[in-house]
Amino acid sequence: MSRAVTAVSSEEKLIVAGHVFSSRLIIGTGKYRSYEEMRSAHDASGAEMVTVAVRRVPLDRSSESFLDYLNPSLQILPNTAGCYTAEDAVRTARLAREVLQTDLVKLEVIGDQTTLFPDNEQTLEAARVLVKEGFVVLPYFNDDLIMAKKLLDAGCAAIMPLAAPIGSGLGVQNPANLRIMREQLPDATIIVDAGVGTASDAAIAMELGADGVLMNTAIAEAKDPARMATAMKLAIEAGRLAYLAGRMPKRLYASASSPLAGVIK
Amino acid sequence: MRIFINGESRELSGTPSLAELITQLELPATRIAVELNREVVRRSEWSGTMLHEDDRVEIVHFVGGGAG
């Protein structure tokens, strides 16, 4: 049995526009108590891609490059976090590409400061511009099938529906939406982004058919981030295997596992 | 000459190039990206790009972050 599981794991890769990842977990780089803590969590998670934000350089003091603290083997996924208009997101993506020499971008256009919900309209507008400029666009958006279709039609390489508000840790709030998205878009690469709080949340996202999960706060704000990172790694693998295995149907009443015949009288 | 760097007003002497500005600011030349009046300026073009009165320069780098 362990051989079968290994076989499934090794042939299973997450592919985003030609970039191949063995791990289906993508993690953030914010909110850690120290760089050392971040790095040990990254190592424990097995993630091969991490997302970073773009910000103004402070002019009044020297600042070391944050990138130096990342394991050099990691693929860096710049994001447009903090942008509230399509124009600012496009500018941010262009700046990131200039430094990182990668076309990958996690596109975020936020619509509201309290909820950090995406502005879907601006996100779509930015996605169209960036795709035209050769970016590999991974947009954060509401878990809405119609928006998912529009983003894919615009040429996005993968789509990143939220599970719950960013940093909320509430877990998958609308499993039906994710399941519908999976069923209606069987060929799309769906990466659940934002809202996961603990390992079971990540497993549920994967059981619903997500191709991957992106998270930050759930690991960074855990009391022991490295341990939580390990838990997330296992949860993602478990959820993926359960999805591929195909779960049993839910039944209202009991169904005996032992044969009914031959019981002593 | 006055320009705006990351939204802050700065007085500069002479008319430096972008490359000279980066040096004056003691910023590391790697791992930063520069925008002049909302357009990215490639690193190879920094030394040939002269600054003018009221130019708006954005200089960015990378920080830890996940979303929002």
mmCIF file of C-alpha atoms in Angstrom:
data_model
loop_
_atom_site.group_PDB
_atom_site.id
_atom_site.type_symbol
_atom_site.label_atom_id
_atom_site.label_comp_id
_atom_site.label_asym_id
_atom_site.label_seq_id
_atom_site.Cartn_x
_atom_site.Cartn_y
_atom_site.Cartn_z
ATOM 1 C CA MET A 1 0.000 0.000 0.000
ATOM 2 C CA SER A 2 2.789 2.411 0.843
ATOM 3 C CA ARG A 3 4.225 1.723 -2.602
ATOM 4 C CA ALA A 4 0.964 2.752 -4.270
ATOM 5 C CA VAL A 5 0.822 5.954 -2.245
ATOM 6 C CA THR A 6 4.402 6.823 -3.149
ATOM 7 C CA ALA A 7 3.645 6.244 -6.817
ATOM 8 C CA VAL A 8 0.704 8.623 -6.685
ATOM 9 C CA SER A 9 2.757 11.253 -4.875
ATOM 10 C CA SER A 10 5.671 11.159 -7.266
ATOM 11 C CA GLU A 11 3.694 11.365 -10.482
ATOM 12 C CA GLU A 12 1.556 14.133 -9.087
ATOM 13 C CA LYS A 13 2.980 17.547 -9.882
ATOM 14 C CA LEU A 14 1.553 21.016 -9.713
ATOM 15 C CA ILE A 15 2.220 22.699 -13.039
ATOM 16 C CA VAL A 16 1.727 26.435 -13.516
ATOM 17 C CA ALA A 17 2.536 27.602 -17.038
ATOM 18 C CA GLY A 18 5.433 25.203 -17.400
ATOM 19 C CA HIS A 19 6.747 25.664 -13.852
ATOM 20 C CA VAL A 20 6.665 22.243 -12.203
ATOM 21 C CA PHE A 21 6.293 21.868 -8.441
ATOM 22 C CA SER A 22 6.325 18.693 -6.369
ATOM 23 C CA SER A 23 4.711 20.525 -3.470
ATOM 24 C CA ARG A 24 1.179 21.834 -3.717
ATOM 25 C CA LEU A 25 1.745 24.244 -0.865
ATOM 26 C CA ILE A 26 2.703 27.841 -1.573
ATOM 27 C CA ILE A 27 3.485 30.047 1.387
ATOM 28 C CA GLY A 28 3.921 33.656 2.313
ATOM 29 C CA THR A 29 6.812 35.502 3.878
ATOM 30 C CA GLY A 30 5.027 37.973 6.132
ATOM 31 C CA LYS A 31 4.218 38.206 9.847
ATOM 32 C CA TYR A 32 7.010 35.910 11.089
ATOM 33 C CA ARG A 33 8.597 36.881 14.394
ATOM 34 C CA SER A 34 12.073 36.576 12.895
ATOM 35 C CA TYR A 35 13.774 35.690 9.640
ATOM 36 C CA GLU A 36 15.133 32.545 11.262
ATOM 37 C CA GLU A 37 11.640 31.451 12.202
ATOM 38 C CA MET A 38 10.459 32.124 8.658
ATOM 39 C CA ARG A 39 13.242 30.122 7.159
ATOM 40 C CA SER A 40 12.731 27.106 9.394
ATOM 41 C CA ALA A 41 9.006 27.174 8.600
ATOM 42 C CA HIS A 42 9.751 27.389 4.889
ATOM 43 C CA ASP A 43 12.109 24.423 5.137
ATOM 44 C CA ALA A 44 9.605 22.376 7.140
ATOM 45 C CA SER A 45 6.741 23.107 4.753
ATOM 46 C CA GLY A 46 8.413 21.537 1.739
ATOM 47 C CA ALA A 47 7.006 24.428 -0.310
ATOM 48 C CA GLU A 48 8.930 25.280 -3.452
ATOM 49 C CA MET A 49 7.360 28.670 -4.070
ATOM 50 C CA VAL A 50 6.961 31.625 -1.719
ATOM 51 C CA THR A 51 5.253 34.922 -2.288
ATOM 52 C CA VAL A 52 6.785 38.329 -1.505
ATOM 53 C CA ALA A 53 5.421 41.870 -1.507
ATOM 54 C CA VAL A 54 6.744 44.986 -3.231
ATOM 55 C CA ARG A 55 7.140 48.175 -1.185
ATOM 56 C CA ARG A 56 8.907 51.523 -1.298
ATOM 57 C CA VAL A 57 12.510 51.416 -0.131
ATOM 58 C CA PRO A 58 12.964 53.405 3.104
ATOM 59 C CA LEU A 59 15.157 56.400 2.285
ATOM 60 C CA ASP A 60 16.161 57.320 5.820
ATOM 61 C CA ARG A 61 17.975 54.138 6.735
ATOM 62 C CA SER A 62 19.876 51.391 5.068
ATOM 63 C CA SER A 63 17.893 48.226 4.579
ATOM 64 C CA GLU A 64 19.184 44.771 3.872
ATOM 65 C CA SER A 65 17.575 42.857 1.073
ATOM 66 C CA PHE A 66 14.818 40.701 2.429
ATOM 67 C CA LEU A 67 15.424 38.302 -0.441
ATOM 68 C CA ASP A 68 18.753 37.322 1.099
ATOM 69 C CA TYR A 69 16.895 35.615 3.909
ATOM 70 C CA LEU A 70 15.045 33.261 1.596
ATOM 71 C CA ASN A 71 16.327 29.839 0.721
ATOM 72 C CA PRO A 72 17.831 30.421 -2.746
ATOM 73 C CA SER A 73 16.210 27.257 -4.104
ATOM 74 C CA LEU A 74 12.718 28.743 -3.681
ATOM 75 C CA GLN A 75 10.781 30.091 -6.638
ATOM 76 C CA ILE A 76 9.721 33.618 -5.770
ATOM 77 C CA LEU A 77 6.194 34.657 -6.588
ATOM 78 C CA PRO A 78 5.921 38.454 -6.337
ATOM 79 C CA ASN A 79 2.496 39.730 -5.379
ATOM 80 C CA THR A 80 0.652 42.986 -5.808
ATOM 81 C CA ALA A 81 -0.670 42.993 -2.243
ATOM 82 C CA GLY A 82 -1.744 46.411 -1.078
ATOM 83 C CA CYS A 83 -2.875 47.622 -4.499
ATOM 84 C CA TYR A 84 -6.365 49.068 -4.768
ATOM 85 C CA THR A 85 -6.477 49.828 -8.491
ATOM 86 C CA ALA A 86 -5.700 47.862 -11.630
ATOM 87 C CA GLU A 87 -3.163 50.505 -12.591
ATOM 88 C CA ASP A 88 -1.197 50.225 -9.345
ATOM 89 C CA ALA A 89 -1.229 46.432 -9.559
ATOM 90 C CA VAL A 90 0.117 46.534 -13.110
ATOM 91 C CA ARG A 91 2.854 48.995 -12.111
ATOM 92 C CA THR A 92 3.789 46.830 -9.127
ATOM 93 C CA ALA A 93 3.964 43.696 -11.270
ATOM 94 C CA ARG A 94 6.214 45.429 -13.784
ATOM 95 C CA LEU A 95 8.567 46.626 -11.028
ATOM 96 C CA ALA A 96 8.736 43.134 -9.530
ATOM 97 C CA ARG A 97 9.550 41.556 -12.864
ATOM 98 C CA GLU A 98 12.355 44.043 -13.370
ATOM 99 C CA VAL A 99 14.167 42.743 -10.293
ATOM 100 C CA LEU A 100 13.210 39.091 -10.102
ATOM 101 C CA GLN A 101 13.364 38.197 -13.778
ATOM 102 C CA THR A 102 10.235 36.095 -13.419
ATOM 103 C CA ASP A 103 6.974 36.453 -15.302
ATOM 104 C CA LEU A 104 5.019 34.924 -12.435
ATOM 105 C CA VAL A 105 2.803 37.285 -10.496
ATOM 106 C CA LYS A 106 0.164 36.798 -7.834
ATOM 107 C CA LEU A 107 -2.299 39.475 -8.808
ATOM 108 C CA GLU A 108 -4.224 41.128 -6.022
ATOM 109 C CA VAL A 109 -6.399 44.164 -6.310
ATOM 110 C CA ILE A 110 -8.026 44.809 -2.971
ATOM 111 C CA GLY A 111 -11.436 46.457 -2.837
ATOM 112 C CA ASP A 112 -11.882 47.228 0.831
ATOM 113 C CA GLN A 113 -9.570 47.711 3.815
ATOM 114 C CA THR A 114 -11.706 45.981 6.427
ATOM 115 C CA THR A 115 -12.371 42.741 4.592
ATOM 116 C CA LEU A 116 -9.473 42.793 2.116
ATOM 117 C CA PHE A 117 -11.935 41.323 -0.332
ATOM 118 C CA PRO A 118 -10.783 41.547 -3.941
ATOM 119 C CA ASP A 119 -12.105 44.095 -6.396
ATOM 120 C CA ASN A 120 -13.013 41.600 -9.097
ATOM 121 C CA GLU A 121 -13.590 44.229 -11.769
ATOM 122 C CA GLN A 122 -10.178 45.836 -11.281
ATOM 123 C CA THR A 123 -8.559 42.414 -10.968
ATOM 124 C CA LEU A 124 -9.913 41.355 -14.344
ATOM 125 C CA GLU A 125 -8.786 44.600 -15.937
ATOM 126 C CA ALA A 126 -5.263 44.199 -14.540
ATOM 127 C CA ALA A 127 -5.151 40.525 -15.549
ATOM 128 C CA ARG A 128 -5.907 41.400 -19.167
ATOM 129 C CA VAL A 129 -3.109 43.985 -19.290
ATOM 130 C CA LEU A 130 -0.562 41.724 -17.603
ATOM 131 C CA VAL A 131 -1.330 38.683 -19.753
ATOM 132 C CA LYS A 132 -0.842 40.850 -22.831
ATOM 133 C CA GLU A 133 2.563 41.850 -21.446
ATOM 134 C CA GLY A 134 3.607 38.224 -21.076
ATOM 135 C CA PHE A 135 3.045 37.777 -17.351
ATOM 136 C CA VAL A 136 1.997 34.436 -15.875
ATOM 137 C CA VAL A 137 -0.928 35.731 -13.854
ATOM 138 C CA LEU A 138 -2.309 34.061 -10.736
ATOM 139 C CA PRO A 139 -5.222 36.206 -9.561
ATOM 140 C CA TYR A 140 -6.726 36.292 -6.077
ATOM 141 C CA PHE A 141 -10.510 36.606 -6.403
ATOM 142 C CA ASN A 142 -13.830 35.788 -4.785
ATOM 143 C CA ASP A 143 -14.845 32.143 -4.963
ATOM 144 C CA ASP A 144 -17.164 32.771 -7.875
ATOM 145 C CA LEU A 145 -17.431 30.496 -10.904
ATOM 146 C CA ILE A 146 -18.329 33.214 -13.368
ATOM 147 C CA MET A 147 -15.385 35.361 -12.330
ATOM 148 C CA ALA A 148 -13.171 32.265 -12.545
ATOM 149 C CA LYS A 149 -14.259 31.751 -16.147
ATOM 150 C CA LYS A 150 -13.595 35.384 -17.026
ATOM 151 C CA LEU A 151 -10.108 35.241 -15.517
ATOM 152 C CA LEU A 152 -9.309 32.051 -17.405
ATOM 153 C CA ASP A 153 -10.671 33.544 -20.621
ATOM 154 C CA ALA A 154 -8.368 36.523 -20.005
ATOM 155 C CA GLY A 155 -5.455 34.073 -20.081
ATOM 156 C CA CYS A 156 -4.630 33.612 -16.391
ATOM 157 C CA ALA A 157 -2.393 30.584 -15.827
ATOM 158 C CA ALA A 158 -4.114 29.600 -12.590
ATOM 159 C CA ILE A 159 -6.908 31.027 -10.500
ATOM 160 C CA MET A 160 -6.800 31.685 -6.773
ATOM 161 C CA PRO A 161 -10.198 31.805 -5.093
ATOM 162 C CA LEU A 162 -10.266 32.770 -1.425
ATOM 163 C CA ALA A 163 -11.363 30.297 1.242
ATOM 164 C CA ALA A 164 -12.168 33.096 3.697
ATOM 165 C CA PRO A 165 -10.926 36.667 4.298
ATOM 166 C CA ILE A 166 -7.148 37.125 4.201
ATOM 167 C CA GLY A 167 -5.577 36.416 7.572
ATOM 168 C CA SER A 168 -8.892 35.365 9.140
ATOM 169 C CA GLY A 169 -8.071 31.696 9.645
ATOM 170 C CA LEU A 170 -11.743 30.836 9.245
ATOM 171 C CA GLY A 171 -11.155 27.973 6.828
ATOM 172 C CA VAL A 172 -13.193 27.160 3.726
ATOM 173 C CA GLN A 173 -16.403 29.150 4.164
ATOM 174 C CA ASN A 174 -18.127 28.038 1.009
ATOM 175 C CA PRO A 175 -17.148 24.498 0.108
ATOM 176 C CA ALA A 176 -19.982 24.249 -2.416
ATOM 177 C CA ASN A 177 -18.516 27.100 -4.466
ATOM 178 C CA LEU A 178 -15.096 25.457 -4.612
ATOM 179 C CA ARG A 179 -16.613 22.115 -5.518
ATOM 180 C CA ILE A 180 -18.708 23.652 -8.280
ATOM 181 C CA MET A 181 -15.649 25.487 -9.587
ATOM 182 C CA ARG A 182 -13.684 22.225 -9.654
ATOM 183 C CA GLU A 183 -16.470 20.333 -11.429
ATOM 184 C CA GLN A 184 -17.195 23.038 -13.973
ATOM 185 C CA LEU A 185 -13.549 23.848 -14.688
ATOM 186 C CA PRO A 186 -11.862 20.423 -14.671
ATOM 187 C CA ASP A 187 -8.814 21.635 -16.594
ATOM 188 C CA ALA A 188 -8.182 24.822 -14.625
ATOM 189 C CA THR A 189 -5.413 25.071 -12.059
ATOM 190 C CA ILE A 190 -7.190 26.162 -8.882
ATOM 191 C CA ILE A 191 -5.103 27.313 -5.941
ATOM 192 C CA VAL A 192 -7.035 28.253 -2.829
ATOM 193 C CA ASP A 193 -5.598 31.491 -1.489
ATOM 194 C CA ALA A 194 -6.308 33.053 1.874
ATOM 195 C CA GLY A 195 -8.365 32.111 4.899
ATOM 196 C CA VAL A 196 -6.882 28.771 5.893
ATOM 197 C CA GLY A 197 -6.361 28.563 9.665
ATOM 198 C CA THR A 198 -5.147 25.094 10.455
ATOM 199 C CA ALA A 199 -4.249 21.768 8.868
ATOM 200 C CA SER A 200 -7.801 20.457 8.514
ATOM 201 C CA ASP A 201 -8.768 23.602 6.563
ATOM 202 C CA ALA A 202 -5.997 22.916 4.061
ATOM 203 C CA ALA A 203 -7.022 19.265 3.800
ATOM 204 C CA ILE A 204 -10.636 20.266 3.112
ATOM 205 C CA ALA A 205 -9.565 22.641 0.348
ATOM 206 C CA MET A 206 -7.595 19.835 -1.276
ATOM 207 C CA GLU A 207 -10.383 17.284 -0.787
ATOM 208 C CA LEU A 208 -12.671 19.648 -2.663
ATOM 209 C CA GLY A 209 -10.319 19.350 -5.610
ATOM 210 C CA ALA A 210 -8.038 22.352 -5.309
ATOM 211 C CA ASP A 211 -4.695 21.880 -7.043
ATOM 212 C CA GLY A 212 -2.873 23.726 -4.315
ATOM 213 C CA VAL A 213 -3.190 26.078 -1.363
ATOM 214 C CA LEU A 214 -1.444 29.359 -0.673
ATOM 215 C CA MET A 215 -1.217 30.466 2.939
ATOM 216 C CA ASN A 216 0.733 32.828 5.164
ATOM 217 C CA THR A 217 -0.825 33.715 8.498
ATOM 218 C CA ALA A 218 -1.848 30.169 9.436
ATOM 219 C CA ILE A 219 1.826 29.238 9.591
ATOM 220 C CA ALA A 220 3.402 32.564 10.602
ATOM 221 C CA GLU A 221 1.016 33.174 13.512
ATOM 222 C CA ALA A 222 1.108 29.629 14.855
ATOM 223 C CA LYS A 223 2.900 29.329 18.201
ATOM 224 C CA ASP A 224 5.351 26.994 16.494
ATOM 225 C CA PRO A 225 5.456 27.936 12.807
ATOM 226 C CA ALA A 226 7.819 25.143 11.737
ATOM 227 C CA ARG A 227 5.577 22.533 13.310
ATOM 228 C CA MET A 228 2.476 24.048 11.718
ATOM 229 C CA ALA A 229 4.310 24.133 8.383
ATOM 230 C CA THR A 230 4.897 20.399 8.696
ATOM 231 C CA ALA A 231 1.231 19.886 9.578
ATOM 232 C CA MET A 232 0.209 21.863 6.497
ATOM 233 C CA LYS A 233 2.515 19.854 4.270
ATOM 234 C CA LEU A 234 0.958 16.608 5.499
ATOM 235 C CA ALA A 235 -2.582 18.003 5.292
ATOM 236 C CA ILE A 236 -2.100 19.071 1.694
ATOM 237 C CA GLU A 237 -0.788 15.631 0.785
ATOM 238 C CA ALA A 238 -3.562 13.872 2.706
ATOM 239 C CA GLY A 239 -6.263 16.039 1.170
ATOM 240 C CA ARG A 240 -4.895 15.513 -2.322
ATOM 241 C CA LEU A 241 -4.745 11.756 -1.881
ATOM 242 C CA ALA A 242 -8.283 11.689 -0.490
ATOM 243 C CA TYR A 243 -9.505 13.690 -3.489
ATOM 244 C CA LEU A 244 -7.792 11.346 -5.937
ATOM 245 C CA ALA A 245 -8.979 8.298 -4.011
ATOM 246 C CA GLY A 246 -12.585 9.470 -4.269
ATOM 247 C CA ARG A 247 -14.487 9.609 -1.029
ATOM 248 C CA MET A 248 -17.407 7.331 -0.120
ATOM 249 C CA PRO A 249 -20.871 8.809 -0.422
ATOM 250 C CA LYS A 250 -22.370 10.335 2.704
ATOM 251 C CA ARG A 251 -25.355 8.396 4.091
ATOM 252 C CA LEU A 252 -27.857 9.354 6.717
ATOM 253 C CA TYR A 253 -28.061 5.873 8.232
ATOM 254 C CA ALA A 254 -25.581 3.243 9.296
ATOM 255 C CA SER A 255 -24.185 0.726 6.857
ATOM 256 C CA ALA A 256 -22.472 -2.268 8.496
ATOM 257 C CA SER A 257 -18.926 -3.029 7.395
ATOM 258 C CA SER A 258 -19.118 -6.646 8.592
ATOM 259 C CA PRO A 259 -21.050 -9.314 6.714
ATOM 260 C CA LEU A 260 -24.615 -9.783 7.940
ATOM 261 C CA ALA A 261 -24.530 -13.536 7.343
ATOM 262 C CA GLY A 262 -23.009 -16.008 9.793
ATOM 263 C CA VAL A 263 -23.659 -14.191 13.042
ATOM 264 C CA ILE A 264 -24.016 -16.717 15.890
ATOM 265 C CA LYS A 265 -27.487 -17.258 17.199
ATOM 266 C CA MET B 1 16.023 71.161 -8.319
ATOM 267 C CA ARG B 2 13.103 69.534 -6.579
ATOM 268 C CA ILE B 3 11.945 65.996 -7.313
ATOM 269 C CA PHE B 4 9.735 63.533 -5.472
ATOM 270 C CA ILE B 5 11.196 60.254 -4.305
ATOM 271 C CA ASN B 6 8.710 57.729 -2.936
ATOM 272 C CA GLY B 7 6.291 60.581 -2.421
ATOM 273 C CA GLU B 8 8.784 62.732 -0.477
ATOM 274 C CA SER B 9 9.976 66.079 -1.800
ATOM 275 C CA ARG B 10 13.777 66.258 -2.148
ATOM 276 C CA GLU B 11 16.136 69.030 -3.235
ATOM 277 C CA LEU B 12 18.941 67.872 -5.502
ATOM 278 C CA SER B 13 21.980 69.831 -6.635
ATOM 279 C CA GLY B 14 22.608 69.805 -10.366
ATOM 280 C CA THR B 15 20.817 67.438 -12.683
ATOM 281 C CA PRO B 16 21.890 63.963 -11.687
ATOM 282 C CA SER B 17 21.096 60.778 -13.585
ATOM 283 C CA LEU B 18 19.000 58.060 -11.975
ATOM 284 C CA ALA B 19 22.177 56.042 -11.390
ATOM 285 C CA GLU B 20 23.742 59.003 -9.539
ATOM 286 C CA LEU B 21 20.612 59.443 -7.457
ATOM 287 C CA ILE B 22 20.705 55.786 -6.396
ATOM 288 C CA THR B 23 24.348 56.237 -5.377
ATOM 289 C CA GLN B 24 23.598 59.461 -3.470
ATOM 290 C CA LEU B 25 20.821 57.707 -1.583
ATOM 291 C CA GLU B 26 23.268 54.914 -0.692
ATOM 292 C CA LEU B 27 20.866 52.297 -1.948
ATOM 293 C CA PRO B 28 22.066 48.894 -3.057
ATOM 294 C CA ALA B 29 21.923 48.821 -6.840
ATOM 295 C CA THR B 30 20.717 45.242 -6.900
ATOM 296 C CA ARG B 31 17.313 44.013 -5.870
ATOM 297 C CA ILE B 32 15.597 47.323 -6.265
ATOM 298 C CA ALA B 33 13.448 48.535 -9.128
ATOM 299 C CA VAL B 34 12.897 52.110 -10.216
ATOM 300 C CA GLU B 35 9.987 53.890 -11.794
ATOM 301 C CA LEU B 36 10.208 57.393 -13.242
ATOM 302 C CA ASN B 37 6.902 59.174 -13.733
ATOM 303 C CA ARG B 38 5.037 55.860 -13.531
ATOM 304 C CA GLU B 39 7.187 54.009 -16.072
ATOM 305 C CA VAL B 40 9.751 51.370 -15.129
ATOM 306 C CA VAL B 41 13.315 52.344 -15.991
ATOM 307 C CA ARG B 42 15.501 49.345 -16.702
ATOM 308 C CA ARG B 43 18.728 49.101 -14.782
ATOM 309 C CA SER B 44 20.758 49.432 -17.978
ATOM 310 C CA GLU B 45 19.095 52.797 -18.600
ATOM 311 C CA TRP B 46 19.686 54.338 -15.165
ATOM 312 C CA SER B 47 22.928 56.081 -16.055
ATOM 313 C CA GLY B 48 21.524 57.585 -19.237
ATOM 314 C CA THR B 49 18.310 58.807 -17.627
ATOM 315 C CA MET B 50 18.631 62.414 -16.433
ATOM 316 C CA LEU B 51 16.273 63.755 -13.802
ATOM 317 C CA HIS B 52 14.208 66.896 -14.236
ATOM 318 C CA GLU B 53 12.317 69.307 -11.989
ATOM 319 C CA ASP B 54 9.172 67.745 -10.462
ATOM 320 C CA ASP B 55 10.029 64.231 -11.623
ATOM 321 C CA ARG B 56 8.392 61.539 -9.576
ATOM 322 C CA VAL B 57 10.657 58.618 -8.755
ATOM 323 C CA GLU B 58 9.517 55.418 -7.079
ATOM 324 C CA ILE B 59 12.167 53.066 -5.741
ATOM 325 C CA VAL B 60 10.916 49.706 -4.486
ATOM 326 C CA HIS B 61 12.287 46.532 -2.992
ATOM 327 C CA PHE B 62 10.804 43.321 -1.627
ATOM 328 C CA VAL B 63 9.410 42.713 1.829
ATOM 329 C CA GLY B 64 7.800 39.795 3.581
ATOM 330 C CA GLY B 65 4.144 39.435 2.758
ATOM 331 C CA GLY B 66 1.467 37.019 1.808
ATOM 332 C CA ALA B 67 -1.646 38.914 0.883
ATOM 333 C CA GLY B 68 -3.483 42.136 1.506
#
